[in-house]
Coordinates of C-alpha atoms and ligand atoms in Angstrom, one line a residue:
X7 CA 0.2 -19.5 11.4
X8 CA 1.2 -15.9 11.1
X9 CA 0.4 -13.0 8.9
X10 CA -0.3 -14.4 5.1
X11 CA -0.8 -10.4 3.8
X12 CA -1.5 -7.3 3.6
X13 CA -5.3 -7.3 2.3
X14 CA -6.7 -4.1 2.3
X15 CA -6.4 -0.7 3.2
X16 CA -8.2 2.2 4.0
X17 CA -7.5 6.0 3.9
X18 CA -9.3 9.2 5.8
X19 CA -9.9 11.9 2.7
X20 CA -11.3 15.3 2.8
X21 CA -12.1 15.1 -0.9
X22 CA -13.8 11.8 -1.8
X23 CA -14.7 13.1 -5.7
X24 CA -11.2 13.6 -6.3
X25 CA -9.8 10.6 -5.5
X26 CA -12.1 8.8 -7.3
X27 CA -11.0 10.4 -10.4
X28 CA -7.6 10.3 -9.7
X29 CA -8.0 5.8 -9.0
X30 CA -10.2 5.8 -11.8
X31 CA -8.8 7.8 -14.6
X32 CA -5.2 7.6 -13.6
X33 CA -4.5 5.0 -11.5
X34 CA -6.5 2.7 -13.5
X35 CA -8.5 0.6 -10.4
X36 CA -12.0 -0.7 -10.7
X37 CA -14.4 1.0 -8.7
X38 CA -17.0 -1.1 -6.8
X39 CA -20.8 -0.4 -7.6
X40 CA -22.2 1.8 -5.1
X41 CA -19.5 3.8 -4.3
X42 CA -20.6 7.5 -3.5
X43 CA -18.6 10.8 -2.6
X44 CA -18.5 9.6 1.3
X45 CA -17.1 5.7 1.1
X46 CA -15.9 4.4 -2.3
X47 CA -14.2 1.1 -2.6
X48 CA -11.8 -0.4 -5.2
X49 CA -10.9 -3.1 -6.8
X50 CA -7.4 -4.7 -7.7
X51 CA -7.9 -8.0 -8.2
X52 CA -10.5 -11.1 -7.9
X53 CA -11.4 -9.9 -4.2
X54 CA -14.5 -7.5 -3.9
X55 CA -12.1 -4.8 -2.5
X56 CA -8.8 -3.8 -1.9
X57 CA -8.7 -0.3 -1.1
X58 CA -11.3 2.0 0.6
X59 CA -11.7 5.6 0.6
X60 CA -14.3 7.1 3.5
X61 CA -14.7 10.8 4.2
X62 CA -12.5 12.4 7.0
X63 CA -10.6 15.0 8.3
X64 CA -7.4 13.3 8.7
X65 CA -6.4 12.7 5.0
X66 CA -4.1 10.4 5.9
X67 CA -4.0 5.8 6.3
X68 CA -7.1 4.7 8.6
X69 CA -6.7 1.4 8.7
X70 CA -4.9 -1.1 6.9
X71 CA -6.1 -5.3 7.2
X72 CA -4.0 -7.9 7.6
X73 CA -4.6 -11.6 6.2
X74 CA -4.6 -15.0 7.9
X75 CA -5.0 -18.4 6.7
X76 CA -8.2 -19.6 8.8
X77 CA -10.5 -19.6 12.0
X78 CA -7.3 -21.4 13.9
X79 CA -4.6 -18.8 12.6
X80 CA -6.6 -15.9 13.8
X81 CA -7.2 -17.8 17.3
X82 CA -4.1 -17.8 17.7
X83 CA -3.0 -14.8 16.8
X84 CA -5.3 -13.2 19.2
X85 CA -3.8 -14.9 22.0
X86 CA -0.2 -13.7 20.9
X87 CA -1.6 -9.9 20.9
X88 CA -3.3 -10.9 24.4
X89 CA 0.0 -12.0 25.8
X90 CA 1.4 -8.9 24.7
X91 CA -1.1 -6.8 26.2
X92 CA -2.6 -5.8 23.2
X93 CA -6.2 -4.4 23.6
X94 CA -7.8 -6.7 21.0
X95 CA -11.9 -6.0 20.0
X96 CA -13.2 -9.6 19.0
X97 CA -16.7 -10.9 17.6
X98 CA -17.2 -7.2 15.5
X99 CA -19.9 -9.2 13.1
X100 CA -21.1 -6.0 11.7
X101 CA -17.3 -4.9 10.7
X102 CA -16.3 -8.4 9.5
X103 CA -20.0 -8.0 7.6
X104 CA -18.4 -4.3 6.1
X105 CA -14.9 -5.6 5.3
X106 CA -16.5 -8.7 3.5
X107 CA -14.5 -11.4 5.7
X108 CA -15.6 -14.4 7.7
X109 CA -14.3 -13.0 10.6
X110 CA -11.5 -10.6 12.1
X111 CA -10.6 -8.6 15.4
X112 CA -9.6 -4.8 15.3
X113 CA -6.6 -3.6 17.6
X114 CA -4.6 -0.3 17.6
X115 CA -0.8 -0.4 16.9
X116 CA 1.6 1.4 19.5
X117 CA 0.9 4.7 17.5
X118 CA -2.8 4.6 17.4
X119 CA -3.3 3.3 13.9
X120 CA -6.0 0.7 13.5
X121 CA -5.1 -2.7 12.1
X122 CA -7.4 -5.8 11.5
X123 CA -6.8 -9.3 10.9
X124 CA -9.1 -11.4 9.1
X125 CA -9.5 -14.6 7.2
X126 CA -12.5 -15.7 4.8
X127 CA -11.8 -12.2 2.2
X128 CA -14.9 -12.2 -0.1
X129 CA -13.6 -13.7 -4.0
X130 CA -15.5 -12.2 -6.8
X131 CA -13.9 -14.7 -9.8
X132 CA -17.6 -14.7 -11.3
X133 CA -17.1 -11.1 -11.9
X134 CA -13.8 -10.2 -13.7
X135 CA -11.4 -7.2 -12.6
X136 CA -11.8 -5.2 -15.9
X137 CA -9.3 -2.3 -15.0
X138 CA -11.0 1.3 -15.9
X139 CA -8.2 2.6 -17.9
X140 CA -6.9 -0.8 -19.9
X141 CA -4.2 -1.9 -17.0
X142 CA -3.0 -5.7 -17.5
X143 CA -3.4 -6.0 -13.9
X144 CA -2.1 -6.1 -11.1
X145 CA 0.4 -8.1 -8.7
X146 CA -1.6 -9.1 -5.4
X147 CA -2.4 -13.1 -4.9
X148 CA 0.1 -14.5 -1.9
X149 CA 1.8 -11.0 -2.2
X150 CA -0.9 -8.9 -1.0
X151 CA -2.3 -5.4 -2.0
X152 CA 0.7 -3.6 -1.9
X153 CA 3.0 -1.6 0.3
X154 CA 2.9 1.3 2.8
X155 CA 5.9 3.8 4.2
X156 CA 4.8 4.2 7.9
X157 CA 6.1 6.6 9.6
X158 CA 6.2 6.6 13.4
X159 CA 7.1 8.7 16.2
X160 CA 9.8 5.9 17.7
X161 CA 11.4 3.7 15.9
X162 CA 12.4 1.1 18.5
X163 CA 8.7 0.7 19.8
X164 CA 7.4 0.4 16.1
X165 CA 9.9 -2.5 15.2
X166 CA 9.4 -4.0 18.4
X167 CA 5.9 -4.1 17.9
X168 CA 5.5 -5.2 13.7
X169 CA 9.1 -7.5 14.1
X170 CA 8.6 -8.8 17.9
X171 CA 4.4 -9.5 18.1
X172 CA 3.0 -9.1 14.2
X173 CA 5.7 -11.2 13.3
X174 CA 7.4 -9.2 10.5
X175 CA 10.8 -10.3 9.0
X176 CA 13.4 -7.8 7.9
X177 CA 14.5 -7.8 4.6
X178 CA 16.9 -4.7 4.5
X179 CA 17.2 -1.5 5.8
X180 CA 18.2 1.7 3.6
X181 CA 19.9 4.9 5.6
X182 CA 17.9 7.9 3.7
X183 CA 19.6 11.0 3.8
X184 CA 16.8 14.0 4.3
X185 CA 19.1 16.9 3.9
X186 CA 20.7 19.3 6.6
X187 CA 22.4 16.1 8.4
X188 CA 19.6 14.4 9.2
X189 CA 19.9 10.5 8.1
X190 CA 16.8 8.2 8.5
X191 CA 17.2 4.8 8.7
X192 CA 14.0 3.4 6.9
X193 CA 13.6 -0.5 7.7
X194 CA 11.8 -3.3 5.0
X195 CA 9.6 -5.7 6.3
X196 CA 8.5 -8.9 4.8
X197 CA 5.5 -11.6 5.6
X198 CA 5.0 -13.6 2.2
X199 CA 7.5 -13.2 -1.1
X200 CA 6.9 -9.4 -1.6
X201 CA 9.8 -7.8 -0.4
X202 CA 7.8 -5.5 1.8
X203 CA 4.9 -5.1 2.6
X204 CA 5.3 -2.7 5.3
X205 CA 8.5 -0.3 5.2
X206 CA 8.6 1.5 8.8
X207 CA 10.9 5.2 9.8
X208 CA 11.1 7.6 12.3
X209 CA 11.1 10.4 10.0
X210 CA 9.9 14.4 10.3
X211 CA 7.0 13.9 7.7
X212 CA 4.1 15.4 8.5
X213 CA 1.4 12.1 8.2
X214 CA 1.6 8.5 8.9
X215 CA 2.2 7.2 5.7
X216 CA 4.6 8.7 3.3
X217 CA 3.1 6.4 0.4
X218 CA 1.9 3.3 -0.7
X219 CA 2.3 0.9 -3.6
X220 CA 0.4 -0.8 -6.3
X221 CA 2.2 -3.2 -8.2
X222 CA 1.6 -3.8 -11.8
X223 CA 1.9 -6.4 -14.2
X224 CA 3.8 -5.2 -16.9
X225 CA 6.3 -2.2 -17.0
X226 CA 4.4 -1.1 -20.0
X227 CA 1.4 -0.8 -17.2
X228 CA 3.8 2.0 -15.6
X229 CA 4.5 3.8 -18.2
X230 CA 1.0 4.6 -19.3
X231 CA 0.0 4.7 -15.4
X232 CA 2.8 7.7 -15.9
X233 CA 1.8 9.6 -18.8
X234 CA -2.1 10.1 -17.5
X235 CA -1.0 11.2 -14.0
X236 CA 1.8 13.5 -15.9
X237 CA -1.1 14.6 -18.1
X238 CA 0.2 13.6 -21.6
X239 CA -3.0 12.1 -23.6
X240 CA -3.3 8.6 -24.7
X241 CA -1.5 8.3 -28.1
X242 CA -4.8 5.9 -28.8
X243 CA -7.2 9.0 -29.7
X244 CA -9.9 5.6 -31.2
X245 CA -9.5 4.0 -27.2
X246 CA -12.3 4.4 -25.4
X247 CA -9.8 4.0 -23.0
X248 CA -8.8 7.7 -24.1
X249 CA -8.2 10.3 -21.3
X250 CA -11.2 12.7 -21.3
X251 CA -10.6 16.3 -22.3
X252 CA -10.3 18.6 -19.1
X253 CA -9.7 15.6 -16.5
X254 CA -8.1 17.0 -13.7
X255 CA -4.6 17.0 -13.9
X256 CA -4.1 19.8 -11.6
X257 CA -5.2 17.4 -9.1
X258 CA -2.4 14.9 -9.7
X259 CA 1.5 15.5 -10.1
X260 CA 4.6 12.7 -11.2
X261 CA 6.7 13.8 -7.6
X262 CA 9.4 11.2 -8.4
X263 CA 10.8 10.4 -11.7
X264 CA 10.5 6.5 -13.4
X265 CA 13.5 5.1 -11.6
X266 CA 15.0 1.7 -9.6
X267 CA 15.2 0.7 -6.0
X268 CA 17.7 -0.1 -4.7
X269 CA 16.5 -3.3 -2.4
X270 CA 13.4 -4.9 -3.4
X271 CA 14.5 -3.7 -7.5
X272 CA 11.2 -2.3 -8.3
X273 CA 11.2 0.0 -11.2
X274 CA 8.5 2.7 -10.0
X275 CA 7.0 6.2 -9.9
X276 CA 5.5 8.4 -7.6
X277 CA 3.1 10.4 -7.4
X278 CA 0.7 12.6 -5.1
X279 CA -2.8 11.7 -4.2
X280 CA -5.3 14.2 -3.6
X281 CA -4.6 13.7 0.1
X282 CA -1.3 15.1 -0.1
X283 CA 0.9 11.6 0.6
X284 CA 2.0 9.8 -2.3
X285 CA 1.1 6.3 -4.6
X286 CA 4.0 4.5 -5.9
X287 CA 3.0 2.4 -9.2
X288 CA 6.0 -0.1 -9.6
X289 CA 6.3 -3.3 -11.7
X290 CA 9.7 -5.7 -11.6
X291 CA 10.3 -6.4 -7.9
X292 CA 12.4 -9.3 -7.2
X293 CA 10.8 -11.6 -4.0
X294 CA 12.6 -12.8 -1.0
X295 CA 13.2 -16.5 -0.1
X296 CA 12.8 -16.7 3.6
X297 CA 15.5 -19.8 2.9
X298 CA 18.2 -18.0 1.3
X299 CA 17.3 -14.2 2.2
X300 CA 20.2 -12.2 4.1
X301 CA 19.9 -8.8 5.1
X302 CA 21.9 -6.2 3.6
X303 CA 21.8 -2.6 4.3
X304 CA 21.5 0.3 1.5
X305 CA 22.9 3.9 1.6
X306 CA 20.8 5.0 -1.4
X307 CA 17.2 4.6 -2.7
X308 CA 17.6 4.4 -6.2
X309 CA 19.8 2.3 -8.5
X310 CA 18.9 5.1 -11.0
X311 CA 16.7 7.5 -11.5
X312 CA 13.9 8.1 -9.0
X313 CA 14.7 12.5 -9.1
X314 CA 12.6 14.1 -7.1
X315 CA 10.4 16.7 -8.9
X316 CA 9.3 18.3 -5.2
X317 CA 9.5 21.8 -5.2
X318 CA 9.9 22.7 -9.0
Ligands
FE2_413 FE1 7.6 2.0 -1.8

């Protein structure tokens, strides 16, 4: 009766224009008619939304929506924040009516992020995802949206919190070195077969999330994903899936080379949004098996690759 997925998120941006170039043109996402330079929405998948970008000062995660199977599964899952203490805001018609769900309730974590959980997400089959720069697709269904790095300000309250009430599972922890001594312990946490969907650390970084991930359906998918935010044209000069002449690509950067995980196996990227935190497009995770997953603990990030282009 617990969390199914993470459904949506939502980020606070001081430049709306830019990041709708930067989903459009290089990420490759679907953006949903009537989108303006204050809210724009995104689509992934066969759901009307997935990720939403509001105007804000904060430029940083404002929300992020997690899913539940039914009417029951959110009852109950009221009563277990309740029980916690958990100040939970019920019977918001007007949100649910925003978000495109039957119903959900809005809550704060521990830290002050705002979290939702729904069921009823709005399905658009009658109106294919056609991805705006020719991406196969990509990987959402019982997985989710994605991934986010959360950083927060104590550890034990965070996994005490997303572990002990929301009901995470750990899939593995890796012990990050940042440099000067200072080793962070960054913890994986699974609710369905992605291998995280939330990854949580008590790290100095300066906003809540570090990044997020998109999944894609082929590695090829990453590749190209990687040459338009790197700025090398489409080889394809007859696409019309071509990269215009003079798109920004000041206003995107690679930060992290192609390169593996070492825990959930993901073959990824990153890169920096025009908020400053970074996107991580990925493609080849393995899943966990609730049944047969152990632990195991990591001292590196990357089987290979994965050089940080910070600073250079
Ligand atoms: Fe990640």
């Amino acid at each position: 009766m617990g969390i199914k997925s993470l459904g949506y998120m939502g980020f606070s941006v001081s430049d709306v224009p830019a990041w709708r170039s930067f989903l459009t043109e290089k990420v490759g996402l679907m953006e949903v008619v009537g989108s303006d330079d204050d809210n724009a929405l995104y689509r992934m998948d066969s759901r009307s939304w997935r990720l939403a970008v509001d105007k804000g000062s904060t430029d940083d995660l404002a929300f992020a929506g997690y899913e539940v199977a039914n009417p029951q599964a959110l009852k109950s899952f009221t009563e277990r924040l309740q029980e916690a203490c958990v100040q939970v805001k019920t019977g918001d018609a007007q949100l649910a009516e925003k978000r495109g769900v039957m119903e959900l309730i809005s809550f704060e974590d521990p830290f002050g992020l705002p979290l939702e959980i729904y069921y009823g997400a709005t399905e658009i089959f009658e109106q294919p995802f056609v991805s705006s720069r020719g991406i196969t697709g990509f990987l959402t269904g019982d997985q989710g949206a994605g991934h986010y790095l959360y950083v927060v300000p104590n550890i034990e309250k965070g996994l005490e919190f997303y572990t002990g009430i929301m009901g995470f599972e750990m899939s593995d922890v890796i012990d990050i070195e940042m440099g000067q001594g200072i080793t962070v312990r960054a913890y994986f946490l699974h609710c369905n077969g992605r291998h995280h969907s939330l990854a949580i650390a008590e790290a100095p970084l300066p906003k809540k999330i570090h990044h997020f991930l998109l999944q894609v359906l082929t590695l090829d998918d990453v590749g190209h994903a990687y040459d338009r935010i790197d700025g090398v044209k489409d080889s394809s000069s007859d696409s019309n899936l071509q990269v215009p002449e003079n798109s920004d690509a000041a206003a995107s950067k690679v930060t992290t080379t192609l390169g593996r995980h070492v825990n959930d196996h993901m073959i990824s990227f990153y890169s920096e949004t025009p908020s400053g935190f970074e996107l991580e497009i990925g493609w080849g995770a393995r899943e966990v098996d609730d049944q047969t997953w152990v632990m195991a603990r990591h001292k590196r990030t990357a089987m290979w690759g994965h050089k940080s282009l910070r600073n250079k």
